[in-house]
XYZ file of C-alpha atoms in Angstrom:
573
model
C 33.195 -7.386 23.225
C 29.667 -8.139 23.998
C 26.947 -7.108 22.921
C 23.933 -7.183 25.039
C 21.775 -9.782 22.742
C 18.365 -10.606 23.582
C 16.613 -12.909 21.766
C 12.335 -13.133 21.597
C 11.390 -16.128 20.276
C 8.189 -17.486 18.625
C 6.665 -19.616 15.990
C 4.195 -18.809 13.169
C 2.382 -19.859 10.120
C 4.924 -23.463 10.575
C 8.323 -20.428 10.754
C 10.119 -19.786 12.897
C 9.620 -15.973 14.352
C 12.663 -14.320 16.190
C 12.849 -10.211 17.020
C 16.123 -9.473 19.034
C 17.617 -6.609 20.605
C 21.700 -5.753 21.113
C 23.563 -2.609 21.425
C 23.891 -2.685 17.414
C 22.897 1.014 16.171
C 22.410 1.756 19.304
C 22.406 5.633 18.704
C 19.049 5.262 17.559
C 16.253 5.579 19.751
C 15.014 2.512 19.300
C 16.954 -0.647 16.989
C 15.114 -3.855 16.222
C 16.033 -7.260 14.136
C 13.168 -8.745 12.852
C 13.671 -12.632 11.830
C 11.095 -15.435 10.500
C 12.491 -17.849 8.370
C 15.712 -17.367 6.276
C 14.323 -13.554 6.164
C 16.335 -10.369 8.383
C 15.407 -7.442 8.716
C 16.482 -4.177 10.501
C 14.497 -2.096 11.655
C 15.040 1.666 14.234
C 13.273 4.976 14.783
C 14.283 7.861 16.370
C 12.697 10.716 17.214
C 14.034 14.310 17.296
C 14.809 16.471 20.573
C 12.475 18.811 19.485
C 9.067 20.087 17.690
C 10.125 20.842 13.583
C 9.493 24.548 13.369
C 6.585 25.732 11.864
C 5.288 21.854 11.303
C 0.914 21.772 12.253
C 1.102 18.082 11.266
C 2.703 15.140 13.143
C 5.797 14.972 11.068
C 5.919 10.301 10.885
C 8.141 9.457 8.190
C 9.064 5.347 7.254
C 11.619 5.392 4.596
C 12.178 1.218 3.684
C 15.585 0.684 1.588
C 15.661 -2.189 0.015
C 19.736 -3.370 -0.461
C 20.176 -5.841 -3.550
C 23.171 -7.790 -1.249
C 19.627 -9.405 0.948
C 19.122 -11.709 -2.229
C 22.698 -11.696 -3.345
C 22.384 -9.916 -6.452
C 24.047 -7.006 -7.946
C 22.161 -4.831 -9.905
C 22.330 -1.161 -11.434
C 23.445 -0.258 -14.344
C 26.710 -0.814 -15.470
C 28.490 2.249 -14.128
C 26.620 2.684 -10.658
C 25.777 -0.869 -9.249
C 24.740 0.401 -6.405
C 20.606 0.873 -5.136
C 19.190 4.441 -5.859
C 15.716 5.772 -5.409
C 13.870 3.332 -4.191
C 11.500 1.104 -6.047
C 8.074 0.939 -6.304
C 7.599 -1.780 -4.823
C 10.091 -0.587 -2.045
C 7.758 2.666 -2.011
C 4.282 0.215 -1.472
C 6.082 -1.351 1.308
C 6.999 0.923 3.391
C 3.299 2.922 2.437
C 2.230 -0.755 4.086
C 3.769 0.791 7.492
C 2.963 4.083 7.776
C -0.358 3.291 7.205
C -0.459 1.315 9.963
C 1.355 3.351 12.082
C 0.766 6.765 11.617
C -3.410 6.595 13.132
C -1.796 5.199 16.465
C -0.296 8.148 16.640
C -1.230 11.199 18.643
C -1.090 13.870 15.938
C -1.031 16.855 18.670
C 2.717 15.526 18.258
C 4.654 18.145 16.909
C 8.456 15.267 17.298
C 9.804 14.516 14.038
C 9.893 10.504 14.138
C 11.786 8.066 11.305
C 11.390 4.710 10.791
C 14.173 3.137 8.569
C 12.997 -0.342 7.376
C 16.896 -2.327 6.138
C 16.295 -5.071 4.537
C 19.715 -7.235 5.493
C 18.497 -10.897 3.565
C 15.575 -12.982 2.271
C 14.526 -15.889 1.110
C 12.401 -15.524 -1.681
C 9.756 -17.565 -0.075
C 8.762 -15.525 4.011
C 6.277 -12.517 3.787
C 8.540 -9.526 4.112
C 4.877 -7.360 4.942
C 4.444 -9.293 7.863
C 8.248 -9.554 9.168
C 9.004 -5.750 8.358
C 5.514 -4.156 9.813
C 6.151 -6.673 13.036
C 9.601 -5.729 13.432
C 8.522 -2.005 12.928
C 6.296 -1.805 15.857
C 8.318 -3.644 18.959
C 10.596 -1.127 17.989
C 8.433 2.151 18.379
C 6.305 -0.222 21.124
C 9.815 -0.974 23.495
C 10.711 2.695 22.412
C 9.897 6.018 25.022
C 8.008 7.216 21.395
C 4.662 8.100 22.549
C 2.759 5.459 20.487
C -0.751 3.535 21.201
C 0.837 0.142 19.334
C 1.368 -2.413 18.862
C 0.311 -3.695 15.859
C 0.710 -6.718 13.599
C -0.953 -7.601 9.909
C -1.336 -11.244 8.255
C -1.201 -12.241 5.252
C -3.868 -13.496 3.302
C -4.434 -15.955 0.747
C -7.823 -17.068 -0.191
C -7.646 -20.129 -2.578
C -11.769 -20.148 -4.352
C -12.345 -22.894 -1.000
C -9.752 -22.426 1.971
C -8.537 -20.008 3.102
C -4.205 -20.059 4.136
C -3.340 -17.314 6.514
C 0.830 -15.972 5.525
C 1.514 -18.455 3.306
C 4.555 -18.981 1.397
C 5.226 -17.478 -2.442
C 6.197 -20.735 -4.114
C 2.248 -21.672 -2.927
C 1.016 -18.397 -4.874
C 4.449 -19.014 -7.544
C 2.310 -16.381 -9.893
C -0.921 -18.960 -10.710
C -3.435 -18.263 -7.824
C -6.162 -16.312 -9.774
C -8.942 -18.275 -9.478
C -12.593 -17.690 -9.446
C -13.142 -16.327 -6.175
C -9.681 -16.235 -4.860
C -7.537 -13.227 -2.905
C -4.455 -11.983 -1.657
C -4.338 -9.933 0.998
C -2.409 -7.678 3.102
C -4.114 -7.204 6.455
C -3.293 -5.394 9.266
C -4.503 -3.207 13.090
C -4.761 -3.934 16.742
C -5.768 -6.493 18.534
C -9.384 -5.987 18.347
C -9.416 -3.116 15.349
C -8.477 -3.510 10.988
C -6.396 -0.756 10.131
C -5.384 -0.952 6.524
C -5.996 -3.519 3.493
C -4.481 -3.773 0.405
C -6.340 -6.941 -1.339
C -6.560 -7.729 -5.002
C -9.268 -10.656 -5.540
C -10.957 -12.345 -8.539
C -14.470 -11.636 -8.833
C -14.691 -12.333 -4.382
C -18.128 -12.241 -1.879
C -17.863 -9.712 0.006
C -19.201 -12.025 2.743
C -15.817 -13.963 1.769
C -14.185 -10.662 3.048
C -15.274 -10.075 5.846
C -14.900 -13.606 7.555
C -11.274 -13.868 6.434
C -10.628 -10.754 7.977
C -11.909 -11.919 10.647
C -9.869 -14.415 11.242
C -7.020 -12.174 10.394
C -7.683 -10.464 13.649
C -7.944 -13.599 16.093
C -3.724 -13.456 14.405
C -2.953 -10.273 14.737
C -4.541 -10.932 18.743
C -1.891 -12.616 19.357
C 0.724 -11.231 17.934
C 0.174 -8.469 20.010
C -0.001 -10.561 23.060
C 2.975 -12.504 22.237
C 4.542 -8.105 21.712
C 3.210 -6.734 24.912
C 5.309 -9.938 26.812
C 7.984 -7.776 25.235
C 6.879 -4.341 25.851
C 6.778 -5.839 29.795
C 10.211 -7.022 30.314
C 11.923 -5.097 27.779
C 9.976 -1.636 27.285
C 11.046 1.758 28.208
C 8.834 3.916 30.472
C 6.888 6.805 27.588
C 8.796 10.310 27.082
C 6.766 12.877 28.201
C 5.832 15.670 25.823
C 4.605 18.875 25.495
C 1.489 18.475 22.940
C 0.320 21.004 20.461
C -2.071 22.448 22.779
C -4.141 25.550 21.690
C -4.454 28.290 24.725
C -8.292 27.111 25.975
C -9.568 31.636 25.873
C -7.830 31.504 22.271
C -10.451 27.952 21.518
C -13.406 29.950 23.393
C -12.873 33.487 21.118
C -12.679 31.106 18.107
C -15.733 29.150 19.062
C -18.112 32.318 19.420
C -17.108 33.981 16.045
C -17.609 30.848 13.949
C -21.153 29.545 16.209
C -23.621 30.528 13.555
C -21.098 31.592 10.180
C -19.697 27.513 10.147
C -22.641 25.560 8.542
C -23.216 27.878 5.650
C -19.901 28.150 4.895
C -18.949 24.267 5.488
C -22.298 23.068 3.133
C -22.229 24.039 0.113
C -22.697 21.761 -3.156
C -19.477 23.056 -5.706
C -16.002 22.266 -4.923
C -14.932 26.103 -5.306
C -17.168 28.412 -3.771
C -17.140 26.215 -1.193
C -13.374 26.596 -0.706
C -13.831 30.359 -1.303
C -16.355 30.756 1.117
C -13.618 28.379 3.725
C -10.896 30.743 2.750
C -12.505 33.853 3.416
C -14.165 32.925 6.974
C -11.089 31.960 8.231
C -9.710 35.068 7.003
C -12.564 36.929 8.764
C -11.454 34.767 11.774
C -7.649 35.687 11.880
C -8.601 39.239 11.345
C -10.648 39.043 15.006
C -7.940 37.896 16.773
C -5.993 40.480 15.473
C -8.496 43.201 17.068
C -8.736 41.383 19.603
C -5.042 41.646 20.517
C -4.082 38.001 19.952
C 0.128 37.500 19.222
C 0.759 36.548 15.880
C 1.841 32.612 18.077
C -1.340 33.057 18.953
C -3.378 33.165 15.305
C -0.178 30.127 14.226
C -2.287 28.302 16.844
C -5.722 29.306 15.155
C -5.118 26.713 11.666
C -5.278 24.178 14.603
C -8.292 25.306 16.233
C -9.971 26.449 13.007
C -9.519 22.518 11.660
C -11.078 21.386 14.996
C -13.450 23.480 14.272
C -14.724 22.361 10.951
C -14.012 18.166 11.791
C -16.454 18.393 14.858
C -18.809 20.084 12.929
C -18.848 17.807 9.627
C -19.131 14.879 12.073
C -22.046 16.213 14.193
C -24.265 16.781 11.166
C -23.518 13.822 9.691
C -24.105 11.236 12.553
C -27.214 13.388 14.090
C -28.955 14.289 11.390
C -26.690 12.302 7.888
C -26.745 15.448 6.768
C -23.306 15.845 4.136
C -21.560 18.553 3.457
C -22.756 19.096 -0.477
C -26.636 17.993 0.588
C -26.027 14.328 -0.568
C -28.027 11.155 0.630
C -25.515 9.138 2.524
C -24.543 6.212 -0.239
C -25.860 8.974 -3.433
C -23.248 8.613 -5.366
C -22.527 12.214 -7.861
C -22.957 12.663 -10.863
C -21.324 10.529 -13.335
C -20.939 10.717 -17.103
C -18.630 8.941 -19.649
C -16.866 8.836 -22.558
C -14.753 7.101 -24.657
C -12.849 8.442 -28.164
C -11.999 11.823 -26.848
C -8.110 11.708 -28.609
C -8.504 10.461 -32.621
C -5.215 9.430 -33.127
C -4.707 7.866 -29.435
C -4.875 4.407 -29.501
C -8.068 3.940 -26.741
C -9.222 7.241 -24.833
C -11.610 7.644 -22.236
C -13.038 10.761 -19.734
C -14.547 9.338 -16.836
C -16.191 11.939 -14.065
C -17.696 11.678 -11.266
C -18.929 15.249 -8.863
C -15.461 17.557 -9.723
C -12.758 14.220 -10.420
C -12.288 13.956 -13.837
C -9.742 10.810 -15.280
C -8.677 10.809 -18.622
C -7.335 8.159 -19.230
C -5.139 6.935 -22.608
C -4.429 3.381 -23.438
C -1.959 2.447 -25.599
C -0.578 -0.771 -27.565
C 3.084 -1.968 -28.589
C 4.983 -5.181 -30.663
C 5.818 -7.633 -27.343
C 9.591 -5.988 -27.082
C 8.434 -2.974 -25.376
C 7.785 -4.736 -22.773
C 9.075 -3.119 -19.011
C 12.660 -5.001 -17.617
C 11.992 -5.597 -13.660
C 14.706 -6.360 -11.387
C 14.390 -5.531 -7.712
C 15.697 -7.295 -5.066
C 12.787 -9.787 -4.558
C 11.504 -9.816 -8.829
C 13.801 -10.238 -11.929
C 11.380 -10.151 -15.299
C 9.258 -8.359 -17.615
C 5.354 -6.790 -17.549
C 3.318 -6.478 -20.019
C 0.725 -4.218 -18.216
C 1.758 -0.564 -17.257
C -0.280 1.384 -15.473
C 0.666 4.908 -14.460
C -1.250 7.523 -12.402
C -0.537 11.260 -13.302
C -1.484 14.093 -10.150
C -0.660 17.481 -11.362
C -0.858 20.643 -9.020
C -3.760 21.727 -11.414
C -5.844 19.196 -10.837
C -6.519 21.017 -6.895
C -6.293 24.270 -8.088
C -2.166 24.752 -6.757
C 0.844 26.048 -7.941
C 3.842 23.310 -7.312
C 6.137 20.778 -8.350
C 5.789 18.493 -12.153
C 7.850 16.165 -12.850
C 8.763 12.379 -11.449
C 6.094 10.863 -9.468
C 5.493 11.121 -5.651
C 4.675 8.805 -3.203
C 1.483 9.336 -3.420
C 1.267 8.891 -7.167
C 2.669 5.258 -7.008
C 0.584 4.359 -4.648
C -2.827 5.569 -6.150
C -1.608 4.178 -9.670
C 0.087 0.501 -8.397
C -3.900 0.818 -7.022
C -5.981 1.585 -9.905
C -3.700 -1.352 -11.646
C -4.438 -3.707 -9.048
C -7.857 -3.820 -9.997
C -7.746 -4.790 -13.443
C -4.068 -6.315 -14.027
C -5.807 -9.641 -14.225
C -8.748 -8.749 -16.679
C -5.991 -8.184 -19.075
C -5.994 -11.332 -21.742
C -3.389 -13.644 -22.026
C -0.522 -13.122 -23.943
C -1.335 -16.378 -26.062
C -4.572 -14.415 -26.850
C -3.365 -10.449 -27.072
C 0.200 -10.834 -27.762
C 1.101 -6.838 -27.480
C 2.399 -4.915 -24.409
C -0.775 -2.764 -22.556
C 0.596 0.844 -21.284
C -2.419 3.382 -20.169
C -2.227 6.873 -18.598
C -4.617 8.744 -15.959
C -4.094 12.453 -16.139
C -5.837 13.642 -13.473
C -7.201 16.788 -15.151
C -9.649 17.822 -11.417
C -9.770 16.433 -8.248
C -12.249 15.883 -5.486
C -12.069 13.015 -3.712
C -11.411 8.716 -4.289
C -9.312 9.798 -8.542
C -7.620 6.201 -8.037
C -11.173 5.115 -8.258
C -11.938 6.783 -11.003
C -9.004 5.901 -12.983
C -10.062 2.149 -12.521
C -12.959 3.556 -14.339
C -11.782 4.840 -16.966
C -9.363 2.252 -17.708
C -11.703 -0.338 -17.745
C -13.366 2.506 -20.533
C -10.089 3.433 -22.559
C -8.981 -0.631 -22.573
C -12.110 -1.475 -24.322
C -12.022 1.152 -26.756
C -8.290 0.145 -27.963
C -10.141 -2.780 -28.359
C -7.982 -4.584 -25.692
C -10.407 -7.839 -24.577
C -11.263 -7.766 -21.148
C -13.766 -10.295 -20.014
C -15.598 -7.805 -18.381
C -15.427 -3.373 -16.888
C -14.697 -2.824 -13.893
C -15.149 0.127 -11.599
C -14.559 1.756 -8.311
C -15.711 3.565 -4.993
C -14.495 5.525 -1.820
C -16.192 4.944 0.800
C -15.592 6.990 3.961
C -17.186 6.781 8.375
C -17.944 9.021 10.775
C -17.761 7.632 14.381
C -18.399 9.216 17.457
C -14.700 9.032 19.263
C -12.742 11.393 21.468
C -9.647 13.892 21.391
C -7.606 10.989 21.347
C -8.693 9.006 18.657
C -10.304 6.000 20.597
C -14.058 5.231 19.278
C -16.172 5.089 22.039
C -19.311 3.891 20.985
C -20.810 2.042 18.276
C -22.637 5.017 16.729
C -21.072 5.724 12.896
C -22.284 6.783 9.906
C -21.086 4.710 6.238
C -21.030 7.444 3.155
C -20.498 6.252 -0.413
C -18.418 8.872 -2.911
C -16.532 10.509 0.167
C -15.153 13.814 -1.236
C -14.340 17.614 -0.204
C -14.526 17.993 3.283
C -15.768 14.033 4.026
C -12.381 12.971 2.436
C -9.864 15.460 4.750
C -11.391 15.154 8.164
C -13.786 11.534 7.843
C -12.244 9.009 10.363
C -12.254 6.182 7.318
C -10.594 6.097 3.014
C -12.014 2.526 2.077
C -11.423 2.120 -2.031
C -13.063 -0.925 -3.437
C -13.546 -1.588 -7.683
C -14.708 -4.557 -9.016
C -16.951 -6.436 -11.531
C -20.422 -6.819 -11.564
C -20.142 -10.241 -10.208
C -16.993 -9.665 -6.670
C -14.478 -6.888 -5.462
C -11.216 -7.097 -7.468
C -8.952 -4.482 -5.065
C -9.357 -2.937 -1.951
C -7.500 -0.443 -0.348
C -7.660 0.955 3.049
C -6.743 3.664 5.579
C -8.089 5.127 8.931
C -6.659 8.054 11.303
C -9.352 6.156 14.364
C -7.918 3.166 15.417
C -9.469 1.146 13.995
C -13.128 -0.971 12.610
C -14.282 -3.305 13.668
C -15.643 -6.097 11.876
C -19.502 -5.148 10.989
C -18.172 -1.767 9.841
C -16.291 -3.760 6.983
C -18.967 -5.619 6.461
C -21.472 -2.231 6.499
C -18.319 0.040 4.201
C -18.592 -3.393 1.732
C -22.123 -3.115 1.379
C -22.646 -0.193 0.537
C -19.286 -0.249 -1.795
C -21.233 -2.815 -3.669
C -24.261 -1.261 -4.218
C -22.574 2.038 -6.211
C -20.239 0.159 -7.958
C -22.993 -1.566 -9.920
C -24.809 1.786 -10.316
C -21.904 2.959 -11.724
C -20.882 0.190 -13.799
C -24.893 0.137 -15.832
C -23.708 4.253 -16.534
C -20.208 2.759 -17.960
C -21.850 0.206 -19.550
C -23.939 3.216 -21.283
C -20.369 4.565 -23.418
C -19.586 1.253 -24.367
C -20.260 -2.366 -22.526
C -17.796 -4.263 -24.833
C -14.710 -4.210 -26.018
C -14.487 -2.709 -29.476
C -13.673 -5.869 -31.802
C -10.997 -4.215 -33.706
C -7.316 -2.594 -32.893
C -6.793 1.521 -33.871
C -5.585 1.857 -37.828
C -2.641 3.709 -35.108
C -1.516 0.750 -33.327
C 0.782 -1.741 -34.801
C 0.295 -5.239 -35.887
C 0.932 -7.965 -34.433
C 0.554 -11.373 -36.538
C 1.416 -14.572 -35.451
């Protein structure tokens, strides 16, 4: 049987790189197998044949499927020897792909699109995120699914003096943590960065920016290679009706909202603002009923409402430096830091920034309480755990309470990344440590509030971390057209985004670190990407805010307590 195999070969970072298209998974919209070294992944993408009923968003899902056979393992309980719920590592890898691909779709699309990444084999040396993202990009770009790719991503390792692209696992081997070092996965289009994950050891901002400039060059080479593949086997993009409201309806709504939006959006308090915006939206829908618009038009009005608020927020910030709550562009909201909230807990802290509140509790346990980790790539123990909870009441909603979702896992992993390299070695502090962040109220960057609260809580518990760590979320407003393509260099960076700036802004750029440098970065965008200059400005403004937050935290506690809580276990060695 002829499988119609077609292979495209190149070399990247000293390893063979192959993308293969064949009749395997032929009923998917598109399927590509990627090989890098001895690692192989299958990525399929499928687009539904009709719009998702009732959807007021673009329904994209990326599922990342680990297979234990890929590593030659049989894992699971004695009674269930098959893969079940995705591991946290699989969820985080899937989010990396999702966050890179999503901004390049037209958000007016209402067809369901699902990407499934299946890991077929791993050699435990090569970079899985690199090959899965590249394969997913090629699968989408060669399909008929409308998308503005291709994209690519690379892993960077800076050892304090030298930058390496796509390092092997053995080059890191768990001992990469040197002063100034960092590991980062960065992805984007040929000339812009649109997704960042970074873990560092007090890395300097300039070092990060320079490294991303070099990463952009490598990404551009990978995209040029993909473009050659697309030219040879790419299918014409399907013409799909997008969610475009009736121009007459837009005209009527704009006239109704023209003199009302500013008084509604520009209110300092979140609750009052949301109440006013909800009341104005209901008044708008009532006005449409008076004008005899049908139910379908009133559904479309939701999208027009979002567009009008978005344009109002963008216009006022770009032209007048006017933020919804009246702050300056580089101003952090009111801060509060407090320790010892729970007397019987081993360590506790409350960190508040504006309407965002994080109650963070530390528990210390004997060494035997370590978590056993068994995944496709890794087997071992974890002695520092950080768990993040985001209950629905934190945003004034009724919702499901239970197992953490992808967002909660992602936010917890980011906070853990920012703090874990400050945890003393087991020889110095032999305890297992679990930190739980309870988000009591949320209005922008609860993950960075978790970083600040974790630092305070650990010091309250007497964990001898060498220095405190804080985090801040930066935003961006850019001049753009309806397809999210940046059309001018005009932009404004915002410090400590919240409310409408978070929802309608173009970037969520979280930066955590100490007074000496960066410890973690996570960046997502809603536009096609950021230039190196935008990254430079964002990091500079984030550093200023981080240092201001650390001053407030240091007033609550500036060094770890010398003694553990009387309720904590005592380990003698």
